[in-house]
Amino acid sequence: MNLTDLRLRVRALFTPAKVERELDDELAFDIECETRKLMAGGLPAAEARRRALARFGPVPLAEDRCREERGISFFETLARDVGYALRTSPSPSSTRSCSRSTRYGIRTSALPIARANHLGDPLRVVLRAHGGGDCETNDAHQQGFAGEELRLPYEETLTKPAMNQSQTATATEITAEARASELSSRTAFGKRNRITQMVTASVAIGRAPSMRRRVRHRNTPIRFRGARTRSASPTPSAAVQCGSG
Amino acid sequence: VSNNDTMPRHPIPDLLPGTLDLLILRTLQTDAMHGWAISERIQQISHDVLQVNQGSLYPALHRLEHQGWIEAEWRVSELGRRAKYYRLTVSGRRQLAVEAREWERMSAAIDRIMKFA
């Protein structure tokens, strides 16, 4: 490790937001340059941008590889974990995180399984807040966490039936459901700490409850930036653990 | 017929390990450039034979920056937007000389094999 390396690592460690913004700007600039070049060659703006993105490849992957070069992944994770542990204020941010995690969870785990196995019925999803407490759960609903319509690339656009406040999903046509668990714990400082970072997404497929086929799927931990994962609930059909970033 | 039509295009990671670093260092020898300009320059000079994968270019730039061989500076680009320009450092020039020598040695060795083996 030379001095430059050390300086850059320290900078990334203590000004992570700035470093991340710079990374975003740098990659976005590349795509813009390529887009403009293609437009100068006569392509319409939308097509030029599409091709520029295709040429670039997966941006998140490039970002991750750039982050790896910083060599502070361990410290970044540690800093974020400490941040979680110290976070004591309830609701909005945690429920938003819960909502986001749930969306990720459904898209990445439950939906592919449902897609591969459903019987041709309209596919519906219920986001079901679970655990925590009534207040927290209601907060989750108020944040739009439970009533969201999820759009998919093709015919399986999911519609969300109205949820009642008891969070009981009874509609027989529900074929996929996701469950976001809000965990509560106490920090090392004795303060109540809400950790909203576990999502289990379960899929049940069929025309009626008795006909539903539970699709077993091994737990798939998915890490998002700045996330930590926890163990899934005991019996999810298809479970995904998502950290809230 | 130009090279464009006859030569296959190779993503640089398919080449020998370290080649991308060498090409970046060499490209930055004369001017400071941002990432996109570096990839364009390599593609242009190689007559489109070499196309740098952006997913490899930027990690390589960041790695070289951490090694102290290039340094970055934010400037306003020709597009009027801020862009990250890289330029070679003194130790980068030394490294380029080392890697260029190694490349010539390797290239000559392969050339001999192709001719005489």
PDB file of N, CA and C in Angstrom, chain A residues 177-210:
ATOM      1  N   GLU A 177     -47.022 -13.942  -2.849  1.00  0.00           N
ATOM      2  CA  GLU A 177     -47.035 -12.957  -1.785  1.00  0.00           C
ATOM      3  C   GLU A 177     -45.628 -12.752  -1.262  1.00  0.00           C
ATOM      4  N   ALA A 178     -45.474 -11.622  -0.769  1.00  0.00           N
ATOM      5  CA  ALA A 178     -44.160 -11.282  -0.222  1.00  0.00           C
ATOM      6  C   ALA A 178     -44.354 -10.816   1.207  1.00  0.00           C
ATOM      7  N   ARG A 179     -43.417 -11.067   1.957  1.00  0.00           N
ATOM      8  CA  ARG A 179     -43.545 -10.733   3.361  1.00  0.00           C
ATOM      9  C   ARG A 179     -42.306  -9.970   3.805  1.00  0.00           C
ATOM     10  N   ALA A 180     -42.549  -8.855   4.332  1.00  0.00           N
ATOM     11  CA  ALA A 180     -41.425  -8.068   4.829  1.00  0.00           C
ATOM     12  C   ALA A 180     -41.456  -8.104   6.344  1.00  0.00           C
ATOM     13  N   SER A 181     -40.405  -8.464   6.909  1.00  0.00           N
ATOM     14  CA  SER A 181     -40.368  -8.565   8.357  1.00  0.00           C
ATOM     15  C   SER A 181     -39.615  -7.390   8.948  1.00  0.00           C
ATOM     16  N   GLU A 182     -40.272  -6.759   9.847  1.00  0.00           N
ATOM     17  CA  GLU A 182     -39.584  -5.703  10.557  1.00  0.00           C
ATOM     18  C   GLU A 182     -39.133  -6.286  11.889  1.00  0.00           C
ATOM     19  N   LEU A 183     -37.908  -6.300  12.082  1.00  0.00           N
ATOM     20  CA  LEU A 183     -37.371  -6.889  13.297  1.00  0.00           C
ATOM     21  C   LEU A 183     -37.101  -5.795  14.309  1.00  0.00           C
ATOM     22  N   SER A 184     -37.302  -6.142  15.514  1.00  0.00           N
ATOM     23  CA  SER A 184     -36.979  -5.191  16.569  1.00  0.00           C
ATOM     24  C   SER A 184     -35.883  -5.781  17.441  1.00  0.00           C
ATOM     25  N   SER A 185     -35.062  -4.943  17.890  1.00  0.00           N
ATOM     26  CA  SER A 185     -34.025  -5.423  18.784  1.00  0.00           C
ATOM     27  C   SER A 185     -33.593  -4.260  19.657  1.00  0.00           C
ATOM     28  N   ARG A 186     -32.699  -4.546  20.515  1.00  0.00           N
ATOM     29  CA  ARG A 186     -32.159  -3.472  21.334  1.00  0.00           C
ATOM     30  C   ARG A 186     -30.698  -3.284  20.991  1.00  0.00           C
ATOM     31  N   THR A 187     -30.287  -2.071  20.945  1.00  0.00           N
ATOM     32  CA  THR A 187     -28.889  -1.823  20.616  1.00  0.00           C
ATOM     33  C   THR A 187     -28.037  -2.074  21.850  1.00  0.00           C
ATOM     34  N   ALA A 188     -26.771  -2.017  21.613  1.00  0.00           N
ATOM     35  CA  ALA A 188     -25.849  -2.207  22.728  1.00  0.00           C
ATOM     36  C   ALA A 188     -25.999  -1.090  23.750  1.00  0.00           C
ATOM     37  N   PHE A 189     -26.641   0.000  23.345  1.00  0.00           N
ATOM     38  CA  PHE A 189     -26.790   1.125  24.248  1.00  0.00           C
ATOM     39  C   PHE A 189     -28.151   1.098  24.945  1.00  0.00           C
ATOM     40  N   GLY A 190     -28.881   0.013  24.783  1.00  0.00           N
ATOM     41  CA  GLY A 190     -30.136  -0.152  25.486  1.00  0.00           C
ATOM     42  C   GLY A 190     -31.301   0.542  24.828  1.00  0.00           C
ATOM     43  N   LYS A 191     -31.077   1.173  23.694  1.00  0.00           N
ATOM     44  CA  LYS A 191     -32.183   1.848  23.031  1.00  0.00           C
ATOM     45  C   LYS A 191     -32.860   0.889  22.060  1.00  0.00           C
ATOM     46  N   ARG A 192     -34.113   1.167  21.877  1.00  0.00           N
ATOM     47  CA  ARG A 192     -34.853   0.309  20.963  1.00  0.00           C
ATOM     48  C   ARG A 192     -34.427   0.613  19.532  1.00  0.00           C
ATOM     49  N   ASN A 193     -34.174  -0.417  18.848  1.00  0.00           N
ATOM     50  CA  ASN A 193     -33.658  -0.243  17.495  1.00  0.00           C
ATOM     51  C   ASN A 193     -34.485  -1.071  16.536  1.00  0.00           C
ATOM     52  N   ARG A 194     -35.021  -0.421  15.538  1.00  0.00           N
ATOM     53  CA  ARG A 194     -35.808  -1.168  14.565  1.00  0.00           C
ATOM     54  C   ARG A 194     -34.947  -1.497  13.368  1.00  0.00           C
ATOM     55  N   ILE A 195     -34.854  -2.723  13.114  1.00  0.00           N
ATOM     56  CA  ILE A 195     -34.087  -3.150  11.957  1.00  0.00           C
ATOM     57  C   ILE A 195     -35.068  -3.675  10.928  1.00  0.00           C
ATOM     58  N   THR A 196     -35.074  -3.072   9.837  1.00  0.00           N
ATOM     59  CA  THR A 196     -36.050  -3.436   8.813  1.00  0.00           C
ATOM     60  C   THR A 196     -35.293  -3.913   7.601  1.00  0.00           C
ATOM     61  N   GLN A 197     -34.899  -5.092   7.655  1.00  0.00           N
ATOM     62  CA  GLN A 197     -34.029  -5.495   6.565  1.00  0.00           C
ATOM     63  C   GLN A 197     -34.221  -6.937   6.125  1.00  0.00           C
ATOM     64  N   MET A 198     -35.189  -7.597   6.661  1.00  0.00           N
ATOM     65  CA  MET A 198     -35.384  -8.958   6.210  1.00  0.00           C
ATOM     66  C   MET A 198     -36.671  -9.058   5.418  1.00  0.00           C
ATOM     67  N   VAL A 199     -36.579  -9.641   4.302  1.00  0.00           N
ATOM     68  CA  VAL A 199     -37.755  -9.829   3.463  1.00  0.00           C
ATOM     69  C   VAL A 199     -37.840 -11.290   3.088  1.00  0.00           C
ATOM     70  N   THR A 200     -38.997 -11.836   3.290  1.00  0.00           N
ATOM     71  CA  THR A 200     -39.189 -13.165   2.730  1.00  0.00           C
ATOM     72  C   THR A 200     -40.289 -13.057   1.693  1.00  0.00           C
ATOM     73  N   ALA A 201     -40.075 -13.620   0.601  1.00  0.00           N
ATOM     74  CA  ALA A 201     -41.067 -13.583  -0.454  1.00  0.00           C
ATOM     75  C   ALA A 201     -41.529 -15.012  -0.692  1.00  0.00           C
ATOM     76  N   SER A 202     -42.787 -15.260  -0.478  1.00  0.00           N
ATOM     77  CA  SER A 202     -43.253 -16.620  -0.685  1.00  0.00           C
ATOM     78  C   SER A 202     -44.206 -16.663  -1.867  1.00  0.00           C
ATOM     79  N   VAL A 203     -44.187 -17.739  -2.525  1.00  0.00           N
ATOM     80  CA  VAL A 203     -45.004 -17.867  -3.726  1.00  0.00           C
ATOM     81  C   VAL A 203     -45.940 -19.049  -3.562  1.00  0.00           C
ATOM     82  N   ALA A 204     -47.185 -18.823  -3.776  1.00  0.00           N
ATOM     83  CA  ALA A 204     -48.148 -19.922  -3.801  1.00  0.00           C
ATOM     84  C   ALA A 204     -48.904 -19.831  -5.108  1.00  0.00           C
ATOM     85  N   ILE A 205     -49.048 -20.931  -5.759  1.00  0.00           N
ATOM     86  CA  ILE A 205     -49.582 -20.887  -7.120  1.00  0.00           C
ATOM     87  C   ILE A 205     -50.803 -21.781  -7.241  1.00  0.00           C
ATOM     88  N   GLY A 206     -51.839 -21.299  -7.878  1.00  0.00           N
ATOM     89  CA  GLY A 206     -53.009 -22.136  -8.085  1.00  0.00           C
ATOM     90  C   GLY A 206     -54.269 -21.302  -8.124  1.00  0.00           C
ATOM     91  N   ARG A 207     -55.406 -21.941  -8.451  1.00  0.00           N
ATOM     92  CA  ARG A 207     -56.663 -21.198  -8.600  1.00  0.00           C
ATOM     93  C   ARG A 207     -57.347 -20.968  -7.267  1.00  0.00           C
ATOM     94  N   ALA A 208     -57.184 -21.867  -6.383  1.00  0.00           N
ATOM     95  CA  ALA A 208     -57.816 -21.744  -5.082  1.00  0.00           C
ATOM     96  C   ALA A 208     -56.802 -22.169  -4.027  1.00  0.00           C
ATOM     97  N   PRO A 209     -57.049 -21.775  -2.800  1.00  0.00           N
ATOM     98  CA  PRO A 209     -56.050 -22.116  -1.772  1.00  0.00           C
ATOM     99  C   PRO A 209     -55.723 -23.594  -1.729  1.00  0.00           C
ATOM    100  N   SER A 210     -56.764 -24.429  -1.899  1.00  0.00           N
ATOM    101  CA  SER A 210     -56.520 -25.876  -1.800  1.00  0.00           C
ATOM    102  C   SER A 210     -55.669 -26.386  -2.962  1.00  0.00           C
TER     103      SER A 210
END
